[in-house]
Amino acid sequence: GENVEQHPSTLSVQEGDSAVIKCTYSDSASNYFPWYKQELGKGPQLIIDIRSNVGEKKDQRIAVTLNKTAKHFSLHITETQPEDSAVYFCAGRRGIISNFGNEKLTFGTGTRLTIIP
Amino acid sequence: NAGVTQTPKFQVLKTGQSMTLQCAQDMNHEYMSWYRQDPGMGLRLIHYSVGAGITDQGEVPNGYNVSRSTTEDFPLRLLSAAPSQTSVYFCASSYKLDQVDDTEAFFGQGTRLTVV
């Protein structure tokens, strides 16, 4: 099955600087890679995702890059703000056809991001 | 829309007790799943369902049962609680993947379970 590794486990960044979180995956058939943000006491919430036919995707201060050959993808947050402090999870999933079993998301172990004012 | 609703938010059980964690969604999503979240281990899939009447095991299914009698509800049953099941449990739902552009998984707020 899929294995997703995420680094670093903790990251402290000065407010206004950039933060980068990296993930690698093992299943070459995976083609959907979402990133989730989890604030204290809440469930994970999707912040950005990328599909394997795209190399980069941006949404304001957040961007995700994907290298299919190397099987890794990264989350980039620019101009960090205190409200960016949270735990971030990457994930991977295979398939766009609804075959039974292809729908499973495999998560990384999470990165606790702290923005220092 | 309430999204994904989990109850209860907190629960303390004694070893050997049974209980059901409730999950309901009002988005008409076919796919629903249960995860447990433990420190340093991310989210691990317990069971999932691709539609009413269809369920399957995830990565860590032992000690848990599920059923899916309706599209909206996907309860998780702990048969005989053990301290190793102390965790935070999340339910999630999404459309099936044949709706390619709309596959976001929506999570509930979680249930914090302690087994003593």
mmCIF file with all atom_site columns, C-alpha atoms in Angstrom, chain A residues 32 36 38 40-47 49 51 87 89 93-110, chain B residues 31 35 37 40-43 45 48-50 54-58 90 94 96-110:
data_model
loop_
_atom_site.group_PDB
_atom_site.id
_atom_site.type_symbol
_atom_site.label_atom_id
_atom_site.label_alt_id
_atom_site.label_comp_id
_atom_site.label_asym_id
_atom_site.label_entity_id
_atom_site.label_seq_id
_atom_site.pdbx_PDB_ins_code
_atom_site.Cartn_x
_atom_site.Cartn_y
_atom_site.Cartn_z
_atom_site.occupancy
_atom_site.B_iso_or_equiv
_atom_site.pdbx_formal_charge
_atom_site.auth_seq_id
_atom_site.auth_comp_id
_atom_site.auth_asym_id
_atom_site.auth_atom_id
_atom_site.pdbx_PDB_model_num
ATOM 1  C CA . TYR A 1 32  ? -4.110  13.137 -6.011  1.00 0.00 ? 32  TYR A CA 1
ATOM 2  C CA . TYR A 1 36  ? -4.861  19.695 5.255   1.00 0.00 ? 36  TYR A CA 1
ATOM 3  C CA . GLN A 1 38  ? -5.681  21.260 11.533  1.00 0.00 ? 38  GLN A CA 1
ATOM 4  C CA . LEU A 1 40  ? -6.343  23.029 17.849  1.00 0.00 ? 40  LEU A CA 1
ATOM 5  C CA . GLY A 1 41  ? -9.493  21.105 18.762  1.00 0.00 ? 41  GLY A CA 1
ATOM 6  C CA . LYS A 1 42  ? -10.776 20.961 15.197  1.00 0.00 ? 42  LYS A CA 1
ATOM 7  C CA . GLY A 1 43  ? -10.882 18.502 12.341  1.00 0.00 ? 43  GLY A CA 1
ATOM 8  C CA . PRO A 1 44  ? -8.496  18.755 9.372   1.00 0.00 ? 44  PRO A CA 1
ATOM 9  C CA . GLN A 1 45  ? -9.528  21.173 6.643   1.00 0.00 ? 45  GLN A CA 1
ATOM 10 C CA . LEU A 1 46  ? -8.397  21.094 3.031   1.00 0.00 ? 46  LEU A CA 1
ATOM 11 C CA . ILE A 1 47  ? -6.245  24.105 2.099   1.00 0.00 ? 47  ILE A CA 1
ATOM 12 C CA . ASP A 1 49  ? -4.579  20.012 -3.488  1.00 0.00 ? 49  ASP A CA 1
ATOM 13 C CA . ARG A 1 51  ? -3.268  16.295 -9.238  1.00 0.00 ? 51  ARG A CA 1
ATOM 14 C CA . VAL A 1 87  ? -0.613  21.197 12.248  1.00 0.00 ? 87  VAL A CA 1
ATOM 15 C CA . PHE A 1 89  ? -0.885  17.057 6.941   1.00 0.00 ? 89  PHE A CA 1
ATOM 16 C CA . ARG A 1 93  ? -4.472  8.759  -3.063  1.00 0.00 ? 93  ARG A CA 1
ATOM 17 C CA . ARG A 1 94  ? -4.612  6.775  -6.280  1.00 0.00 ? 94  ARG A CA 1
ATOM 18 C CA . GLY A 1 95  ? -7.219  6.662  -8.953  1.00 0.00 ? 95  GLY A CA 1
ATOM 19 C CA . ILE A 1 96  ? -9.883  8.766  -10.533 1.00 0.00 ? 96  ILE A CA 1
ATOM 20 C CA . ILE A 1 97  ? -12.066 5.806  -11.365 1.00 0.00 ? 97  ILE A CA 1
ATOM 21 C CA . SER A 1 98  ? -14.267 4.796  -8.472  1.00 0.00 ? 98  SER A CA 1
ATOM 22 C CA . ASN A 1 99  ? -12.812 1.333  -8.058  1.00 0.00 ? 99  ASN A CA 1
ATOM 23 C CA . PHE A 1 100 ? -13.433 -0.114 -4.665  1.00 0.00 ? 100 PHE A CA 1
ATOM 24 C CA . GLY A 1 101 ? -10.308 0.486  -2.627  1.00 0.00 ? 101 GLY A CA 1
ATOM 25 C CA . ASN A 1 102 ? -8.837  3.306  -4.689  1.00 0.00 ? 102 ASN A CA 1
ATOM 26 C CA . GLU A 1 103 ? -10.515 5.960  -2.619  1.00 0.00 ? 103 GLU A CA 1
ATOM 27 C CA . LYS A 1 104 ? -8.322  5.601  0.454   1.00 0.00 ? 104 LYS A CA 1
ATOM 28 C CA . LEU A 1 105 ? -6.299  8.617  1.524   1.00 0.00 ? 105 LEU A CA 1
ATOM 29 C CA . THR A 1 106 ? -2.941  7.882  3.162   1.00 0.00 ? 106 THR A CA 1
ATOM 30 C CA . PHE A 1 107 ? -1.735  10.663 5.448   1.00 0.00 ? 107 PHE A CA 1
ATOM 31 C CA . GLY A 1 108 ? 1.696   11.809 6.485   1.00 0.00 ? 108 GLY A CA 1
ATOM 32 C CA . THR A 1 109 ? 2.473   12.129 10.184  1.00 0.00 ? 109 THR A CA 1
ATOM 33 C CA . GLY A 1 110 ? 1.968   15.886 10.309  1.00 0.00 ? 110 GLY A CA 1
ATOM 34 C CA . TYR B 2 31  ? -17.835 7.956  0.474   1.00 0.00 ? 31  TYR B CA 1
ATOM 35 C CA . TYR B 2 35  ? -9.755  7.734  11.108  1.00 0.00 ? 35  TYR B CA 1
ATOM 36 C CA . GLN B 2 37  ? -5.346  10.300 15.235  1.00 0.00 ? 37  GLN B CA 1
ATOM 37 C CA . GLY B 2 40  ? 3.292   11.265 15.909  1.00 0.00 ? 40  GLY B CA 1
ATOM 38 C CA . MET B 2 41  ? 1.265   8.878  13.753  1.00 0.00 ? 41  MET B CA 1
ATOM 39 C CA . GLY B 2 42  ? -0.935  11.134 11.702  1.00 0.00 ? 42  GLY B CA 1
ATOM 40 C CA . LEU B 2 43  ? -4.378  9.922  10.689  1.00 0.00 ? 43  LEU B CA 1
ATOM 41 C CA . LEU B 2 45  ? -7.842  4.742  8.363   1.00 0.00 ? 45  LEU B CA 1
ATOM 42 C CA . TYR B 2 48  ? -14.566 3.124  5.078   1.00 0.00 ? 48  TYR B CA 1
ATOM 43 C CA . SER B 2 49  ? -17.691 2.901  2.946   1.00 0.00 ? 49  SER B CA 1
ATOM 44 C CA . VAL B 2 50  ? -18.300 3.724  -0.718  1.00 0.00 ? 50  VAL B CA 1
ATOM 45 C CA . ILE B 2 54  ? -20.879 -1.359 1.382   1.00 0.00 ? 54  ILE B CA 1
ATOM 46 C CA . THR B 2 55  ? -18.035 -1.180 3.888   1.00 0.00 ? 55  THR B CA 1
ATOM 47 C CA . ASP B 2 56  ? -14.437 -2.337 4.036   1.00 0.00 ? 56  ASP B CA 1
ATOM 48 C CA . GLN B 2 57  ? -11.477 -2.351 6.391   1.00 0.00 ? 57  GLN B CA 1
ATOM 49 C CA . GLY B 2 58  ? -8.762  0.230  6.460   1.00 0.00 ? 58  GLY B CA 1
ATOM 50 C CA . PHE B 2 90  ? -12.430 11.652 12.976  1.00 0.00 ? 90  PHE B CA 1
ATOM 51 C CA . SER B 2 94  ? -16.540 13.012 0.119   1.00 0.00 ? 94  SER B CA 1
ATOM 52 C CA . LYS B 2 96  ? -16.878 9.355  -5.130  1.00 0.00 ? 96  LYS B CA 1
ATOM 53 C CA . LEU B 2 97  ? -13.917 9.775  -7.428  1.00 0.00 ? 97  LEU B CA 1
ATOM 54 C CA . ASP B 2 98  ? -15.894 9.551  -10.637 1.00 0.00 ? 98  ASP B CA 1
ATOM 55 C CA . GLN B 2 99  ? -16.823 13.146 -9.896  1.00 0.00 ? 99  GLN B CA 1
ATOM 56 C CA . VAL B 2 100 ? -13.245 14.126 -10.566 1.00 0.00 ? 100 VAL B CA 1
ATOM 57 C CA . ASP B 2 101 ? -13.269 17.803 -9.745  1.00 0.00 ? 101 ASP B CA 1
ATOM 58 C CA . ASP B 2 102 ? -15.061 17.522 -6.438  1.00 0.00 ? 102 ASP B CA 1
ATOM 59 C CA . THR B 2 103 ? -13.255 14.999 -4.282  1.00 0.00 ? 103 THR B CA 1
ATOM 60 C CA . GLU B 2 104 ? -12.438 17.056 -1.204  1.00 0.00 ? 104 GLU B CA 1
ATOM 61 C CA . ALA B 2 105 ? -12.751 15.109 2.032   1.00 0.00 ? 105 ALA B CA 1
ATOM 62 C CA . PHE B 2 106 ? -14.692 16.979 4.716   1.00 0.00 ? 106 PHE B CA 1
ATOM 63 C CA . PHE B 2 107 ? -13.881 16.109 8.319   1.00 0.00 ? 107 PHE B CA 1
ATOM 64 C CA . GLY B 2 108 ? -15.972 16.284 11.447  1.00 0.00 ? 108 GLY B CA 1
ATOM 65 C CA . GLN B 2 109 ? -14.781 18.011 14.622  1.00 0.00 ? 109 GLN B CA 1
ATOM 66 C CA . GLY B 2 110 ? -13.608 14.769 16.182  1.00 0.00 ? 110 GLY B CA 1
#
